[in-house]
Coordinates of C-alpha atoms in Angstrom, one line a residue:
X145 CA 46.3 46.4 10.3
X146 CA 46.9 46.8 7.2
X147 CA 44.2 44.3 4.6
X148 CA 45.6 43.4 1.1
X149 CA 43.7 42.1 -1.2
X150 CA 45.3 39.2 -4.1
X151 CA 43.9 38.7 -7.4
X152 CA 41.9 35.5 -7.7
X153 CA 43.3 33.1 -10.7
X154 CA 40.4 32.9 -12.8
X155 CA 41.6 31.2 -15.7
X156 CA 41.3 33.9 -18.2
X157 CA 37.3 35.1 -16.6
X158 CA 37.3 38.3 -15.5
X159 CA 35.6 38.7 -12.2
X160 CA 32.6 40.2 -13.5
X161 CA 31.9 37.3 -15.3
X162 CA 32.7 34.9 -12.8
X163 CA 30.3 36.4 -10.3
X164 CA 27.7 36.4 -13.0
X165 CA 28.2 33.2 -13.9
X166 CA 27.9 32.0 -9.9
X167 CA 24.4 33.9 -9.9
X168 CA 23.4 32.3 -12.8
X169 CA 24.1 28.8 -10.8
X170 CA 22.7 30.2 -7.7
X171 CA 19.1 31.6 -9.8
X172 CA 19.3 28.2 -11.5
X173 CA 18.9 26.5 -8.4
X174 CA 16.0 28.0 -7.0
X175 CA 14.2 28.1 -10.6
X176 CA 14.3 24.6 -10.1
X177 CA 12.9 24.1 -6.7
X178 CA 10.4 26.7 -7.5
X179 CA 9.6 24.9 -11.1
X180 CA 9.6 21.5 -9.2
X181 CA 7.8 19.1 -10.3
X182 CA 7.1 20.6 -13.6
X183 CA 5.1 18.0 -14.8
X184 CA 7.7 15.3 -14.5
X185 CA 6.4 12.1 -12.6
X186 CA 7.4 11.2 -9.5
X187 CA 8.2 7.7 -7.9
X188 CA 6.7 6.8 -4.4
X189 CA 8.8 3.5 -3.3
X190 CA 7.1 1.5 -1.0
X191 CA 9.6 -1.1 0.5
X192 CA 7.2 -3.5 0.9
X193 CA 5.1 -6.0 -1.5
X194 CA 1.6 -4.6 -2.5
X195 CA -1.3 -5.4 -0.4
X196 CA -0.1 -4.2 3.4
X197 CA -1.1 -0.9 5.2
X198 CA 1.7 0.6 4.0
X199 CA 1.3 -0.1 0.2
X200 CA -2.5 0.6 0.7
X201 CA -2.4 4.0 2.1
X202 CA 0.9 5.1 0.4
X203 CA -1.3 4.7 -3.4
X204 CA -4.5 6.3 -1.8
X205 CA -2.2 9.0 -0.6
X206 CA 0.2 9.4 -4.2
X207 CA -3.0 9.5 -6.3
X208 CA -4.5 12.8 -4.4
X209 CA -1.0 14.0 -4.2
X210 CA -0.5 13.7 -7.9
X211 CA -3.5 15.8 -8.5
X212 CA -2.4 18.5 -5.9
X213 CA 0.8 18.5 -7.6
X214 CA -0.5 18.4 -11.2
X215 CA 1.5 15.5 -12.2
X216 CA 1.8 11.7 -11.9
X217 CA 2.7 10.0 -8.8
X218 CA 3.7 6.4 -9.1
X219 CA 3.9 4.0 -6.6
X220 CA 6.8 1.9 -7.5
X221 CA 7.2 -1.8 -4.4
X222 CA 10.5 -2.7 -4.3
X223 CA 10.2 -5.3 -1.5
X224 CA 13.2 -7.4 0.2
X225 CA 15.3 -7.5 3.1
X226 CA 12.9 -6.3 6.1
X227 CA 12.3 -3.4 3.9
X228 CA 15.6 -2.0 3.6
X229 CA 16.3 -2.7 0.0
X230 CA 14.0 0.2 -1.5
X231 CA 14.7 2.0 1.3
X232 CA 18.4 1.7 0.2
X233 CA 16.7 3.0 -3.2
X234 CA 15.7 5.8 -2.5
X235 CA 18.6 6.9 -0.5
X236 CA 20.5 6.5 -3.8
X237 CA 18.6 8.5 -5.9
X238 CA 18.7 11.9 -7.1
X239 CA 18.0 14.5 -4.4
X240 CA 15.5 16.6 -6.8
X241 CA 11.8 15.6 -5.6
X242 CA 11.1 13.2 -8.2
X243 CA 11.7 10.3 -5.9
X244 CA 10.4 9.3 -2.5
X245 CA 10.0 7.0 0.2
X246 CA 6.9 5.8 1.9
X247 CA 7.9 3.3 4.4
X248 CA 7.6 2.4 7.7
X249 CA 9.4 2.0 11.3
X250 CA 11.4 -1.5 10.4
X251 CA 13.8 0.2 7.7
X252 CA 14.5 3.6 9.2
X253 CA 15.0 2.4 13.2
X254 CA 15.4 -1.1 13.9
X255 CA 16.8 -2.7 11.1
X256 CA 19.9 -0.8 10.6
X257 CA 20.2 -2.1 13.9
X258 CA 20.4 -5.6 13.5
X259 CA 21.6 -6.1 9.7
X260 CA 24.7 -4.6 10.0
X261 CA 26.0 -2.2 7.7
X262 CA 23.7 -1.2 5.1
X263 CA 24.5 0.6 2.0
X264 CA 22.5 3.7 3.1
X265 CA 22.2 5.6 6.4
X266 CA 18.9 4.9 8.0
X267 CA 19.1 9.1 8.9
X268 CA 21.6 10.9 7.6
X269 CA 20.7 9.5 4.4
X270 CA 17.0 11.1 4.2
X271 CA 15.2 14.1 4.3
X272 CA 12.6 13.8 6.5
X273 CA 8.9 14.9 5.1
X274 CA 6.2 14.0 7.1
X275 CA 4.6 11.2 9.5
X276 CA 1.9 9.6 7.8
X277 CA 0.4 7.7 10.8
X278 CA 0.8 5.3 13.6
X279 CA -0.4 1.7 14.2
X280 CA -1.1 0.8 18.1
X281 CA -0.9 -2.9 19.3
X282 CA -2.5 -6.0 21.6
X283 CA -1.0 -7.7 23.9
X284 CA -3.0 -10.9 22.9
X285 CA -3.5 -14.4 24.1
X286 CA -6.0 -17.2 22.9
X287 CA -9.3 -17.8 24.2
X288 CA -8.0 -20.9 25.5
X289 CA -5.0 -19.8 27.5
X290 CA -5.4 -19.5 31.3
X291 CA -3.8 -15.9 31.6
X292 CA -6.3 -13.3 32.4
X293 CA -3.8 -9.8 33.0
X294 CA -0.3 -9.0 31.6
X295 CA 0.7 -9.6 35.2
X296 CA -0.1 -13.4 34.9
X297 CA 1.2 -13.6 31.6
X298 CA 4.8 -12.3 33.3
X299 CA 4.5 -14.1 36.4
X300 CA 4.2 -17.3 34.2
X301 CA 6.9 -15.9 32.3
X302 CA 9.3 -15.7 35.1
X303 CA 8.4 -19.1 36.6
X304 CA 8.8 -21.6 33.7
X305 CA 11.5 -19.5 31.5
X306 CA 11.6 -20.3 28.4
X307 CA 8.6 -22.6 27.9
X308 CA 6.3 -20.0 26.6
X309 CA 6.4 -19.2 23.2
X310 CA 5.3 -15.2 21.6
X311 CA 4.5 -15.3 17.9
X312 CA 5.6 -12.2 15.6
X313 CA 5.6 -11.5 11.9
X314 CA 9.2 -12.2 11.4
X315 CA 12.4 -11.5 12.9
X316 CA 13.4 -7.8 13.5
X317 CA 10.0 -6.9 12.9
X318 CA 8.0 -4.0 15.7
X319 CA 6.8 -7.0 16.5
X320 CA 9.1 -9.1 18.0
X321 CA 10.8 -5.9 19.2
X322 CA 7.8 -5.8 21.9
X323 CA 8.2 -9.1 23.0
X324 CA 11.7 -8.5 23.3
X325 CA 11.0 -4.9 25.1
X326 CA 9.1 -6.4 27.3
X327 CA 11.3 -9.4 28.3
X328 CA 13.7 -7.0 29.5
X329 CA 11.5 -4.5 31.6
X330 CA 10.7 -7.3 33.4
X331 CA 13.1 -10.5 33.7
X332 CA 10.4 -13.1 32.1
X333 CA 11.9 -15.4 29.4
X334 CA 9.7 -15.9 26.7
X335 CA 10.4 -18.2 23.2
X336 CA 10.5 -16.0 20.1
X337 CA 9.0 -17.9 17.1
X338 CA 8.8 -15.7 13.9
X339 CA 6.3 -16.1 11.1
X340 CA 6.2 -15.4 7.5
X341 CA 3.5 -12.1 8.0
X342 CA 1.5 -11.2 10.4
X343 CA -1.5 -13.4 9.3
X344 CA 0.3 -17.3 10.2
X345 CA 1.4 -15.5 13.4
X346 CA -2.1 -14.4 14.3
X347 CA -3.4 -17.7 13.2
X348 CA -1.1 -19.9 15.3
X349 CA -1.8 -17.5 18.2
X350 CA -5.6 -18.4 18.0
X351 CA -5.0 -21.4 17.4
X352 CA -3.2 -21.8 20.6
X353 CA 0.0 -23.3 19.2
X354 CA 2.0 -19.6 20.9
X355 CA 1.0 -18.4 24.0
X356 CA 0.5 -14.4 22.7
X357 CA 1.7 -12.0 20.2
X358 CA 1.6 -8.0 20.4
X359 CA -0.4 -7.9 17.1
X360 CA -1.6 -4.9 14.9
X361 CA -4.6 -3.5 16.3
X362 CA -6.8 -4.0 13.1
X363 CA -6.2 -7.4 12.8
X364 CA -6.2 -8.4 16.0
X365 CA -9.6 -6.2 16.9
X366 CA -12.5 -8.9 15.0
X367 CA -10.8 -11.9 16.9
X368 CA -11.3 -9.7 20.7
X369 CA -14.8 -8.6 20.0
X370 CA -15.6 -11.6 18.7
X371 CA -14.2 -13.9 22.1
X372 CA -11.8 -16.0 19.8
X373 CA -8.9 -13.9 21.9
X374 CA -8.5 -12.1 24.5
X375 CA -6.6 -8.5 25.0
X376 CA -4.6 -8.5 27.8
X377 CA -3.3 -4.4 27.1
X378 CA -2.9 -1.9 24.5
X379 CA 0.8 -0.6 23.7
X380 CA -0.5 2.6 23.3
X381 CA -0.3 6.1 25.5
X382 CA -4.2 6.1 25.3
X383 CA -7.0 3.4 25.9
X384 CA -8.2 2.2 22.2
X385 CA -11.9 4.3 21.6
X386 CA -12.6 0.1 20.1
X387 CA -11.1 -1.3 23.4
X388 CA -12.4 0.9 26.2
X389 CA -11.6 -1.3 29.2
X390 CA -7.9 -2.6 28.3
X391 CA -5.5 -0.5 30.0
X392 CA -2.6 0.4 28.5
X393 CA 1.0 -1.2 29.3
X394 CA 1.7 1.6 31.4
X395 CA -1.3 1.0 33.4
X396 CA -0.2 -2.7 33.8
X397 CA 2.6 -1.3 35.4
X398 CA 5.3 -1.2 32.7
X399 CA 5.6 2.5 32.4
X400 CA 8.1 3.3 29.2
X401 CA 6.2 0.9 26.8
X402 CA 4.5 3.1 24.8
X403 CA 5.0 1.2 21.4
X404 CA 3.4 2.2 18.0
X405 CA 5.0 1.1 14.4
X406 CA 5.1 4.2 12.1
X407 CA 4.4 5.3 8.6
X408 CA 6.0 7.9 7.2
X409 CA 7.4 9.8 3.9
X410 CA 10.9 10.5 3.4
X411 CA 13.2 12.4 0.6
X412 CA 17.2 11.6 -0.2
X413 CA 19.4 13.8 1.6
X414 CA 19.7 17.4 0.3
X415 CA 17.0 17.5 -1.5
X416 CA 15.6 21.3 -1.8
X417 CA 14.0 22.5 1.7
X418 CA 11.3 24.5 -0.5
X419 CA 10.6 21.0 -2.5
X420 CA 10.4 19.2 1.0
X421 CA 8.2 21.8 2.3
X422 CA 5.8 21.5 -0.1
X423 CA 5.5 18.0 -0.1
X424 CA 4.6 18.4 3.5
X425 CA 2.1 20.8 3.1
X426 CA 0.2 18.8 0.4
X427 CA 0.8 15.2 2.0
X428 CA -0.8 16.8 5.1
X429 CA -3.9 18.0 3.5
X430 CA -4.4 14.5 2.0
X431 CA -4.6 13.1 5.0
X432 CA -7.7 15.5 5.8
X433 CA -9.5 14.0 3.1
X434 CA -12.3 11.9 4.3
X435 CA -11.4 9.3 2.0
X436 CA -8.3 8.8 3.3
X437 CA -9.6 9.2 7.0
X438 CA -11.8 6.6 6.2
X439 CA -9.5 4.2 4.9
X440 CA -6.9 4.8 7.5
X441 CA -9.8 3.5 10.1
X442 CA -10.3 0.4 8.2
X443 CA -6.2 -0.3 8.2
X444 CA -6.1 0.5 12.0
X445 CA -4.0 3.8 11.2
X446 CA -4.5 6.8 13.4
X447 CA -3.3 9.8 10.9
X448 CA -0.6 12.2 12.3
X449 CA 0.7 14.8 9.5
X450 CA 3.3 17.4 11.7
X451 CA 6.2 18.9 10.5
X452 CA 9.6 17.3 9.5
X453 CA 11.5 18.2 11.9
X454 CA 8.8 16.1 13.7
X455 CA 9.3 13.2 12.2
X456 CA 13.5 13.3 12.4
X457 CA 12.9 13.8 16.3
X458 CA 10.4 10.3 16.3
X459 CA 13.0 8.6 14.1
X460 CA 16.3 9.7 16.3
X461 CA 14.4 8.5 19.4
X462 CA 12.7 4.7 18.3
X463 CA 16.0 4.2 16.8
X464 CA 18.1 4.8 20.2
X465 CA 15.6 3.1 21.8
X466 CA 15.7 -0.1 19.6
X467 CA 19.1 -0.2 19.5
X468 CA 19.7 -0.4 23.0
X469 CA 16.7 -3.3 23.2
X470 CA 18.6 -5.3 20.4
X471 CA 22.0 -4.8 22.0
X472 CA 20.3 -5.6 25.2
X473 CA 18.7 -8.9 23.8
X474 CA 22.0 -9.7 21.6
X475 CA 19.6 -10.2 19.1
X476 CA 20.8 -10.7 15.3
X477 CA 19.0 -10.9 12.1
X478 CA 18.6 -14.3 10.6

């Protein structure tokens, strides 16, 4: 065979120049990455207002991270739309290091799910960094309510559908997702009511005005010890170390419910693997810190760290999963 070679148009460059002037590009690129962040300040978006878990621990963790990185780390809320609105953000911005997103399970797997199209893609639209943390939940009724085991609660469920009520924080929140979830493993019927927050929620649930809620298990751990409710299961794979003798869904007998809302950091799509990598590394020894440990007791958070490709495979897998509970429910944002 005979191979002929054909000169390449160059518009007046030789090719000695051209190839020069493609390692230049190529050197240029990884300067950058390796100069990254050179002293530039970098925006953490939290898609939420200031005040929750998520806004908490995202500043504790941006001001160690600034000093590991030598620079600034602001955290900038821009809250709206179950969280997908600086979610949408971020995805937008420049894919250079200088702007990330600390969010949560609502805006990168069940959301997209329920609102539609979105003007960014929940995971092709991100470079994952690393999992922050999870949140486990209670199965929780009032003092005053007559059930006593998730089985009552679903027997009850089953024999008057529709007249009991589960409270959540708002619709399309991991909330109501569990409710939902659980509706469907099981064939009770249950009445949705959605709050503004967790807090009314929690509140009307005490208050007996809902039957139960799957609540956060910080918030929900003061009113159980102190008798006010009653914890009918965890939604974790592990009995709470606070709750020692409330079994788990599974042990209820609703085996795939292991449920826990995420935190997590993300990057826009291509940004620099070395930049990524390095995030992870530092965000990861943050969350060794015992200040951090400490306050990610108090918020109920039980710290994770791993590597990115970790979190993509958590955030492929609660999205399929949610997905097929909303499209099972026919449930639509409101």
């Amino acid at each position: 065979m005979i191979q002929r070679s054909f000169p390449i148009n160059t518009g007046g460059i030789s090719r000695r120049h051209l190839l020069a002037a493609m390692g230049g590009l190529l050197v240029a690129g990884t300067a950058s990455a390796q100069d990254w962040p050179s002293g530039r300040v970098i925006t953490w978006v939290v898609p939420y207002p200031p005040g929750g878990s998520t806004d908490v621990l995202g500043r504790n963790i941006a001001q160690r991270l600034g000093s590991s990185l030598s620079t600034t780390v602001i955290v900038d809320n821009k809250p709206g739309a179950t969280g997908t609105i600086g979610a949408a953000f971020v995805a937008k911005a420049q894919p250079d290091g200088y702007t990330l997103l600390g969010t949560s399970i609502g805006p990168q797997a069940i959301a997209p799910h329920l609102m539609g199209k979105l003007p960014y893609d929940p995971i092709a639209g991100f470079e994952p960094v690393i999992t922050i943390g999870t949140i486990p939940h209670v199965l929780v009724v009032g003092a005053t309510q007559p059930f006593k085991t998730v089985a009552e609660l679903i027997a009850a469920g089953k024999d008057q559908p529709g007249k009991l009520a589960f409270a959540s924080g708002g619709n399309g929140t991991i909330l109501q997702m569990q409710g939902e979830l659980m509706q469907q493993q099981t064939g009770a019927r249950f009445i949705h009511v959605p709050y503004k927050g967790d807090t009314p929620a929690l509140q009307d649930t005490l208050a007996g005005q809902v039957q139960f809620m799957f609540a956060p298990a910080a918030a929900a751990l003061p009113h159980v010890l102190s008798g006010r409710m009653r914890a009918l299961a965890v939604t974790s794979s592990k009995r709470l170390k606070a709750l020692p003798t409330v079994p788990t869904m599974g042990e209820t007998g609703l085996k795939d419910f292991v449920v826990e809302q995420w935190q997590a950091v993300f990057a826009p799509a291509k940004t620099p693997a070395a930049i990524v990598q390095r995030l992870n590394g530092d965000i990861a020894r943050t969350l060794k810190d015992p200040a951090v440990v400490a306050l990610a007791d108090k918020l109920g958070v039980t710290l994770v760290g791993g590597t990115p490709q970790q979190l993509a495979e958590l955030q492929k897998a609660d999205s399929a999963k949610w997905a097929q509970v909303i499209k099972g429910g026919n449930i639509k944002a409101e």
